[in-house]
Coordinates of C-alpha atoms and ligand atoms in Angstrom, one line a residue:
M30 CA 41.9 -32.7 24.8
D31 CA 42.4 -31.8 28.4
K32 CA 41.5 -34.5 31.3
Q33 CA 39.0 -32.7 32.7
S34 CA 37.4 -31.7 29.1
I35 CA 37.1 -36.2 28.9
L36 CA 35.6 -36.1 32.3
E37 CA 33.0 -33.7 31.3
K38 CA 32.1 -35.6 27.9
Q39 CA 32.4 -39.1 29.9
K40 CA 29.3 -37.7 32.1
K41 CA 27.6 -36.1 30.1
Y42 CA 27.6 -38.5 26.8
L43 CA 27.6 -41.7 28.7
W44 CA 25.8 -44.7 30.1
P45 CA 26.1 -43.3 34.4
S46 CA 26.1 -47.3 34.3
Y47 CA 29.5 -47.3 33.3
L48 CA 31.6 -48.8 36.1
L49 CA 35.2 -46.3 36.2
Y50 CA 38.1 -47.2 38.4
Y51 CA 39.5 -44.7 40.9
T52 CA 37.5 -41.8 42.5
E53 CA 38.8 -39.6 39.8
P54 CA 38.3 -41.6 36.8
L55 CA 41.6 -42.0 34.7
A56 CA 41.4 -41.2 31.1
L57 CA 44.7 -42.7 29.2
D58 CA 46.7 -41.4 26.6
H59 CA 49.0 -43.8 25.4
G60 CA 51.1 -47.1 26.5
E61 CA 54.1 -48.7 26.2
G62 CA 55.6 -52.1 27.6
L63 CA 54.4 -52.3 31.0
Y64 CA 53.3 -48.9 31.5
V65 CA 50.2 -45.9 31.0
W66 CA 50.2 -42.5 30.3
D67 CA 47.6 -40.1 30.7
V68 CA 46.8 -37.1 29.3
E69 CA 48.8 -35.4 32.6
G70 CA 51.6 -37.2 32.2
H71 CA 51.3 -38.9 34.8
R72 CA 53.5 -42.7 34.6
Y73 CA 51.7 -46.1 35.8
L74 CA 52.7 -49.6 36.2
D75 CA 50.1 -51.5 34.6
F76 CA 49.5 -54.4 36.9
F77 CA 45.8 -54.7 36.1
G78 CA 46.6 -54.7 31.9
G79 CA 43.4 -53.7 30.3
I80 CA 41.6 -56.6 32.7
L81 CA 44.4 -59.5 31.3
T82 CA 44.1 -58.7 28.0
T83 CA 47.5 -56.9 27.2
S84 CA 49.1 -59.7 27.7
V85 CA 52.7 -58.4 25.6
G86 CA 52.6 -55.2 26.7
H87 CA 52.1 -51.3 25.0
K88 CA 52.3 -50.6 21.5
N89 CA 54.4 -53.9 21.2
P90 CA 56.7 -53.2 18.0
K91 CA 55.4 -56.7 16.8
V92 CA 52.1 -56.8 17.3
T93 CA 51.5 -53.0 15.6
E94 CA 54.0 -53.5 12.9
R95 CA 51.6 -56.6 12.2
A96 CA 48.3 -55.0 12.6
K97 CA 49.1 -51.6 10.8
A98 CA 50.7 -54.9 7.5
Q99 CA 47.0 -55.9 7.3
I100 CA 44.9 -53.0 7.7
D101 CA 46.8 -51.6 4.9
K102 CA 46.0 -54.8 3.3
I103 CA 42.7 -55.6 4.2
I104 CA 40.2 -54.9 7.3
H105 CA 37.4 -57.0 7.1
T106 CA 36.2 -59.5 5.5
S107 CA 33.7 -61.7 7.8
T108 CA 33.2 -65.4 8.6
L109 CA 31.7 -65.8 5.0
Y110 CA 35.2 -66.0 3.7
P111 CA 38.1 -68.0 4.1
H112 CA 41.3 -66.0 5.5
E113 CA 44.8 -66.4 5.9
N114 CA 45.7 -65.4 8.8
V115 CA 42.2 -67.0 10.2
V116 CA 42.9 -70.4 9.1
N117 CA 46.3 -70.2 10.1
L118 CA 45.4 -69.1 13.5
A119 CA 43.0 -72.0 14.2
E120 CA 46.2 -73.9 13.2
K121 CA 48.5 -72.3 15.6
L122 CA 45.4 -72.6 18.6
A123 CA 45.0 -76.7 17.9
E124 CA 49.1 -76.9 18.1
L125 CA 48.8 -75.1 21.9
A126 CA 45.1 -76.5 23.1
P127 CA 45.3 -79.3 25.0
G128 CA 43.5 -82.8 23.9
D129 CA 41.9 -82.7 20.8
L130 CA 40.3 -79.2 21.0
S131 CA 41.4 -78.5 17.7
M132 CA 38.5 -77.0 15.3
S133 CA 37.9 -72.8 15.8
F134 CA 35.0 -70.1 15.8
F135 CA 36.0 -67.0 16.1
T136 CA 33.5 -64.2 17.9
G137 CA 34.4 -60.8 19.0
S138 CA 34.0 -60.9 22.6
G139 CA 34.4 -63.8 25.9
T140 CA 30.2 -63.2 26.1
E141 CA 29.8 -64.7 22.1
A142 CA 32.6 -67.3 23.4
D143 CA 30.5 -68.5 25.8
E144 CA 27.1 -67.7 24.0
T145 CA 28.6 -70.7 21.1
A146 CA 30.0 -72.8 23.2
V147 CA 26.9 -73.4 25.0
M148 CA 25.0 -73.5 21.8
L149 CA 27.4 -75.9 20.4
A150 CA 26.8 -77.7 23.8
K151 CA 23.3 -77.9 23.3
A152 CA 23.8 -79.1 19.9
A153 CA 26.3 -81.5 20.3
T154 CA 23.7 -83.1 23.4
G155 CA 20.4 -83.0 22.3
N156 CA 20.1 -81.6 26.2
Q157 CA 19.1 -78.4 27.1
E158 CA 20.6 -77.8 30.6
V159 CA 23.4 -76.2 31.9
I160 CA 25.2 -76.5 35.3
A161 CA 27.6 -73.0 35.9
L162 CA 29.0 -72.7 39.4
R163 CA 28.3 -69.4 41.9
H164 CA 30.8 -66.3 41.7
A165 CA 31.1 -67.2 38.3
Y166 CA 31.4 -64.5 35.6
S167 CA 30.6 -65.0 31.7
G168 CA 29.8 -62.3 29.9
R169 CA 27.6 -59.7 29.8
S170 CA 24.3 -61.2 27.2
T171 CA 21.2 -62.6 29.3
L172 CA 22.9 -66.2 28.8
A173 CA 26.1 -64.8 30.0
M174 CA 24.6 -63.3 33.0
T175 CA 22.6 -66.4 33.4
L176 CA 25.3 -68.2 33.3
T177 CA 27.2 -66.1 35.5
G178 CA 27.2 -66.3 39.9
I179 CA 27.2 -63.0 41.5
S180 CA 24.0 -60.9 41.7
A181 CA 25.8 -57.8 41.0
W182 CA 26.3 -59.1 37.3
R183 CA 23.2 -60.0 36.9
I184 CA 21.7 -56.5 35.5
G185 CA 17.3 -57.9 34.7
G186 CA 16.6 -61.0 36.9
T187 CA 18.3 -63.3 34.4
Q188 CA 15.8 -65.0 32.7
I189 CA 17.0 -67.9 31.1
P190 CA 15.7 -71.3 31.9
G191 CA 17.9 -74.5 32.7
V192 CA 20.8 -73.1 34.3
K193 CA 21.5 -74.0 37.5
H194 CA 24.5 -72.9 39.9
A195 CA 26.5 -75.5 42.2
L196 CA 28.6 -74.5 45.0
N197 CA 32.1 -73.2 43.7
P198 CA 35.6 -74.3 45.7
Y199 CA 35.7 -71.2 47.5
C200 CA 38.4 -72.7 49.9
Y201 CA 39.1 -69.5 51.8
R202 CA 35.1 -68.8 52.6
C203 CA 34.2 -72.6 52.4
P204 CA 30.3 -72.4 51.2
L205 CA 30.0 -75.5 53.2
R206 CA 32.3 -74.8 56.4
M207 CA 34.6 -77.4 55.8
S208 CA 38.6 -77.7 55.2
Y209 CA 40.6 -78.5 52.9
P210 CA 41.8 -81.0 52.5
S211 CA 39.7 -83.5 55.2
C212 CA 36.5 -82.2 53.6
G213 CA 37.6 -84.5 50.7
V214 CA 36.5 -81.7 47.7
A215 CA 32.9 -82.5 49.1
C216 CA 31.5 -78.7 47.0
A217 CA 32.4 -80.5 44.0
E218 CA 29.7 -83.7 44.9
D219 CA 27.4 -80.2 44.8
V220 CA 27.2 -80.7 41.1
E221 CA 25.7 -84.0 41.1
E222 CA 23.5 -83.3 43.6
V223 CA 22.0 -79.9 41.6
I224 CA 21.6 -82.1 38.8
K225 CA 19.9 -84.9 40.7
T226 CA 17.6 -82.6 42.4
T227 CA 17.5 -79.0 39.9
T228 CA 17.6 -80.3 36.2
S229 CA 15.9 -83.0 34.3
G230 CA 18.5 -85.3 35.0
R231 CA 20.4 -84.7 31.8
I232 CA 22.4 -81.8 31.2
A233 CA 24.3 -80.2 28.1
A234 CA 27.3 -79.0 29.5
F235 CA 28.7 -78.0 32.9
I236 CA 30.8 -74.9 32.7
A237 CA 33.7 -73.3 34.6
E238 CA 36.3 -71.2 35.1
P239 CA 40.1 -73.3 36.3
I240 CA 40.4 -70.3 38.0
Q241 CA 37.4 -67.7 39.1
G242 CA 38.2 -64.8 37.8
V243 CA 35.9 -61.9 38.5
G244 CA 34.9 -64.2 41.2
G245 CA 37.9 -63.0 43.0
F246 CA 40.9 -65.0 41.9
I247 CA 39.3 -68.1 43.5
T248 CA 41.6 -70.8 42.9
P249 CA 40.2 -74.9 43.3
P250 CA 41.9 -77.7 45.1
P251 CA 43.9 -79.7 42.8
E252 CA 40.9 -82.3 42.5
Y253 CA 38.6 -80.6 41.8
F254 CA 38.5 -80.3 37.9
K255 CA 38.5 -83.9 37.0
I256 CA 35.7 -85.0 39.9
V257 CA 33.5 -82.5 37.8
A258 CA 35.0 -83.1 34.6
D259 CA 33.4 -86.6 35.2
I260 CA 29.8 -86.3 36.8
A261 CA 29.1 -83.6 33.1
H262 CA 30.1 -86.6 31.7
H263 CA 27.9 -89.2 34.4
Y264 CA 24.9 -87.3 33.0
G265 CA 25.1 -86.8 29.4
G266 CA 27.2 -83.0 29.4
L267 CA 30.3 -81.5 28.1
F268 CA 32.5 -79.9 30.1
I269 CA 32.9 -75.9 28.7
D270 CA 36.3 -74.4 30.3
D271 CA 36.1 -70.8 30.3
E272 CA 39.9 -69.6 29.8
V273 CA 38.8 -66.0 28.8
Q274 CA 40.8 -64.8 31.8
T275 CA 43.4 -67.8 32.4
G276 CA 43.8 -68.8 29.1
F277 CA 47.4 -68.2 26.7
G278 CA 50.0 -68.7 30.3
R279 CA 48.6 -66.5 32.5
T280 CA 48.8 -68.7 35.1
G281 CA 52.5 -70.2 33.8
T282 CA 53.8 -73.5 33.0
Y283 CA 50.8 -74.3 30.3
W284 CA 49.4 -72.2 27.9
F285 CA 45.6 -72.5 29.4
G286 CA 44.6 -72.9 32.8
I287 CA 42.9 -76.3 33.0
E288 CA 46.2 -78.3 32.1
H289 CA 47.3 -77.3 35.7
W290 CA 44.8 -80.1 36.7
G291 CA 44.9 -82.4 34.0
V292 CA 41.6 -82.6 32.6
E293 CA 40.7 -82.4 28.9
P294 CA 37.5 -79.8 28.2
D295 CA 34.7 -81.2 25.6
I296 CA 34.3 -77.3 24.9
M297 CA 36.9 -74.3 25.4
T298 CA 36.9 -70.7 25.4
M299 CA 38.8 -67.8 25.1
A300 CA 39.3 -63.7 24.8
K301 CA 41.1 -61.0 26.1
G302 CA 44.8 -61.9 26.2
I303 CA 44.7 -63.9 22.4
A304 CA 44.7 -60.4 20.8
N305 CA 46.9 -58.0 22.9
G306 CA 44.0 -55.7 23.2
F307 CA 42.6 -56.3 19.7
P308 CA 39.0 -57.5 19.6
L309 CA 38.9 -61.3 19.2
S310 CA 37.6 -64.5 21.1
N311 CA 37.4 -68.0 20.1
T312 CA 35.4 -71.2 20.7
M313 CA 37.3 -74.5 20.6
T314 CA 36.5 -77.9 20.2
T315 CA 37.1 -81.6 19.2
P316 CA 36.0 -82.3 14.6
E317 CA 33.3 -84.5 16.3
I318 CA 31.3 -81.8 18.3
A319 CA 32.1 -79.0 15.7
E320 CA 30.5 -81.2 13.3
T321 CA 27.2 -81.8 15.5
L322 CA 26.6 -77.6 14.6
T323 CA 26.0 -78.8 11.4
T324 CA 23.0 -80.2 11.4
Q325 CA 21.4 -77.6 13.6
G326 CA 20.5 -74.3 11.0
L327 CA 22.9 -71.5 10.1
T328 CA 25.6 -69.4 12.4
I329 CA 28.0 -66.6 11.7
S330 CA 29.8 -63.9 13.3
T331 CA 29.9 -60.2 11.5
F332 CA 33.7 -59.3 13.5
G333 CA 34.3 -62.7 14.3
G334 CA 38.2 -63.7 12.9
N335 CA 38.8 -60.1 11.8
P336 CA 42.1 -60.2 9.5
V337 CA 43.5 -57.5 11.8
S338 CA 42.5 -59.2 15.0
T339 CA 43.8 -62.5 13.6
A340 CA 46.9 -61.0 12.7
A341 CA 47.1 -59.3 15.9
S342 CA 46.8 -62.6 17.6
L343 CA 49.1 -64.8 15.6
A344 CA 52.1 -61.8 16.3
T345 CA 51.1 -61.8 20.1
I346 CA 51.3 -65.8 20.2
E347 CA 54.8 -65.5 18.5
V348 CA 56.1 -63.0 21.3
M349 CA 54.9 -64.8 24.2
E350 CA 57.3 -67.8 22.4
E351 CA 60.0 -65.4 22.5
E352 CA 59.3 -63.9 25.6
A353 CA 57.0 -64.3 27.5
S354 CA 56.4 -67.9 27.5
P355 CA 54.8 -70.1 30.1
E356 CA 58.2 -71.3 31.5
H357 CA 58.5 -67.3 32.1
V358 CA 55.2 -66.5 33.5
A359 CA 55.6 -69.2 36.3
Q360 CA 59.1 -68.1 36.9
V361 CA 58.3 -64.0 37.4
G362 CA 54.9 -65.2 39.0
A363 CA 56.6 -67.4 41.6
L364 CA 58.4 -64.4 42.4
L365 CA 54.7 -61.9 42.9
R366 CA 53.8 -64.9 45.0
S367 CA 55.7 -65.1 47.0
G368 CA 56.3 -61.6 48.0
L369 CA 52.9 -61.0 48.3
E370 CA 52.7 -63.9 50.8
K371 CA 55.8 -61.4 52.6
L372 CA 53.1 -58.9 52.8
Q373 CA 50.6 -60.5 54.6
E374 CA 52.5 -61.8 57.3
K375 CA 53.3 -57.6 58.3
Y376 CA 49.7 -56.2 57.2
P377 CA 46.8 -58.4 59.1
L378 CA 44.3 -57.0 56.1
I379 CA 45.5 -59.2 53.8
G380 CA 43.4 -62.4 54.8
D381 CA 43.8 -64.4 51.7
V382 CA 46.6 -64.8 48.7
R383 CA 45.4 -67.2 45.6
G384 CA 46.0 -67.8 42.1
K385 CA 48.5 -68.9 40.0
G386 CA 51.5 -67.3 38.0
L387 CA 50.7 -64.0 36.5
M388 CA 47.1 -63.9 38.3
Q389 CA 47.4 -63.5 41.5
G390 CA 44.8 -62.0 43.9
V391 CA 44.7 -60.6 47.5
E392 CA 41.9 -61.1 49.9
V393 CA 41.4 -58.2 52.2
V394 CA 39.4 -58.1 55.4
A395 CA 38.8 -55.7 58.0
N396 CA 39.3 -58.8 60.6
R397 CA 41.3 -62.3 59.6
E398 CA 39.1 -64.3 62.6
S399 CA 35.8 -62.5 61.5
K400 CA 37.0 -62.8 57.9
E401 CA 34.5 -59.8 57.4
P402 CA 35.4 -58.4 53.8
A403 CA 37.1 -55.1 53.8
P404 CA 35.9 -53.8 49.9
K405 CA 36.2 -50.0 51.7
A406 CA 39.8 -50.8 52.4
V407 CA 39.9 -52.5 49.0
N408 CA 39.4 -48.4 47.7
E409 CA 41.6 -47.1 49.6
L410 CA 44.3 -48.8 48.1
F411 CA 42.9 -48.5 44.7
E412 CA 43.9 -44.8 45.7
A413 CA 47.3 -45.3 47.3
T414 CA 48.5 -46.9 45.0
K415 CA 47.2 -44.5 42.1
A416 CA 48.9 -42.4 43.7
R417 CA 52.4 -44.0 43.7
G418 CA 51.8 -45.0 40.2
M419 CA 50.5 -48.1 39.4
L420 CA 47.7 -49.5 38.7
I421 CA 45.2 -53.2 39.8
G422 CA 42.0 -54.2 39.7
K423 CA 39.0 -55.4 41.6
G424 CA 36.9 -58.0 42.2
G425 CA 35.0 -60.7 43.9
M426 CA 31.6 -61.1 45.5
Y427 CA 32.0 -58.2 48.4
G428 CA 34.8 -55.6 45.9
N429 CA 37.2 -57.2 48.5
V430 CA 39.9 -58.6 46.4
I431 CA 42.2 -57.2 44.7
R432 CA 43.0 -59.0 41.2
I433 CA 46.8 -58.7 39.9
A434 CA 47.5 -59.7 36.7
P435 CA 50.1 -57.3 34.4
P436 CA 51.5 -58.1 31.2
L437 CA 53.0 -61.4 30.7
T438 CA 56.5 -59.4 29.5
A439 CA 56.8 -58.7 33.0
T440 CA 60.1 -58.8 34.6
E441 CA 61.7 -59.2 37.7
D442 CA 62.2 -55.6 38.1
H443 CA 58.7 -54.9 37.3
I444 CA 57.4 -57.6 40.1
A445 CA 59.9 -55.8 42.9
E446 CA 58.4 -52.2 42.0
A447 CA 55.0 -53.6 42.0
L448 CA 56.1 -54.7 45.6
D449 CA 57.5 -52.1 46.9
I450 CA 54.8 -49.7 46.2
L451 CA 51.9 -52.1 47.3
D452 CA 53.8 -52.4 50.6
H453 CA 53.7 -48.3 50.7
A454 CA 49.8 -48.8 50.1
F455 CA 49.5 -51.8 52.6
A456 CA 51.5 -49.5 54.7
D457 CA 49.1 -45.9 54.6
V458 CA 45.6 -48.4 54.7
Q459 CA 46.7 -50.6 57.1
K460 CA 46.7 -47.6 60.3
R461 CA 43.2 -47.6 59.8
Y462 CA 42.3 -50.9 60.1
Ligands
PLP12 C1 35.7 -65.8 32.6 C2 34.9 -64.9 31.4 N1 34.5 -65.1 30.8 C3 33.4 -64.0 29.7 C4 33.8 -63.1 29.9 C5 33.0 -62.0 29.3 O1 34.1 -61.7 28.1 P1 33.5 -59.9 27.4 O2 34.1 -59.1 28.8 O3 35.4 -60.0 26.7 O4 32.4 -60.1 26.6 C6 34.7 -62.2 30.9 C7 35.3 -61.6 31.1 O5 35.1 -60.5 31.8 C8 35.1 -63.8 32.0 O6 36.4 -63.1 32.7

């Protein structure tokens, strides 16, 4: 089908609330490795991976082959019947996950994984209240939108009671107008203040992303998570670590983002990169915590742990182990980071560069002194990179953060190609600021 027909049908039959990137939305046709092609045959270097999801590249032969083989056997079973792929994946994840996290509950999306985590935390603690962070993103159910800390993503007023938001560790725009390290990570103490002043004093959970994804790759100082996890425990709560974006080696060196800070979560959620684009998510916890839900009632997930998605996930993890390990991500991620920092020296539009591994954010500002966000410049950078054959992502409360997150199979050559395109795009756009 040609581009115009796709765009016309999109407009006629799909809700206008679909968020589509680019002035002229991009109708993709196929992909291979780090590249995707639109229906007109234009090729793009994919540095957003379908929102940090295509973790081992498009049309990865191993993933495709294993999914096809599973389709030929059985596509769907539901969580009512144990399946070989599901138990093998759970076993593999128990091996990769930090601490005592060895028990999985599979669902179909990050939203469901976070929902499941909160349900479990309430059951395990007997408490009801939950602390989330400002600028967080948890998904699109009513609870997930309530946990989210960005107004644009909280459609409908978000009415779940008992969710409170603490200050986030946003060093570039410190909510306390302090600077690290002299601040003593004062923002972490706000979690305690919020518990003491706005809850009953006993919480079910504190939920946070190791690096806030949709929030604009906001990366906390190293001490942060130890302090907040201790506070959560002190007030009877569990620490829910949302690894939907940061999981599966994305941040380099480790399989999961939280491991950078040596903190063991009580519950961990994952989705996106887990199966290279097949719908799958998981909520992991310890055997003791998992046990507490059994006395509370019944729970199923019709699509959870689908045999095809779990086959794809097992293959995805194998490919990561062979050619896109956390060490590889750390190495190419360091190249990407130093290249972006060089661009920051050249272009005043770049206020901040942050993140870890292949999860790098560039905060774009109209003025480095005032840090005035420049979302319009980001839109221009989107068009300029697209014109040069590269896809990037966007985030941040003010829509002024470029999110760069290629498949983990990215090589040094891909990084060099991306940096060259970004260099030219920034040179173009900077002229107007
Ligand atoms: C950290 C985080 N948690 C949860 C979600 C929700 O995941 P999904 O869109 O698969 O429901 C997202 C999605 O972007 C996310 O980034």
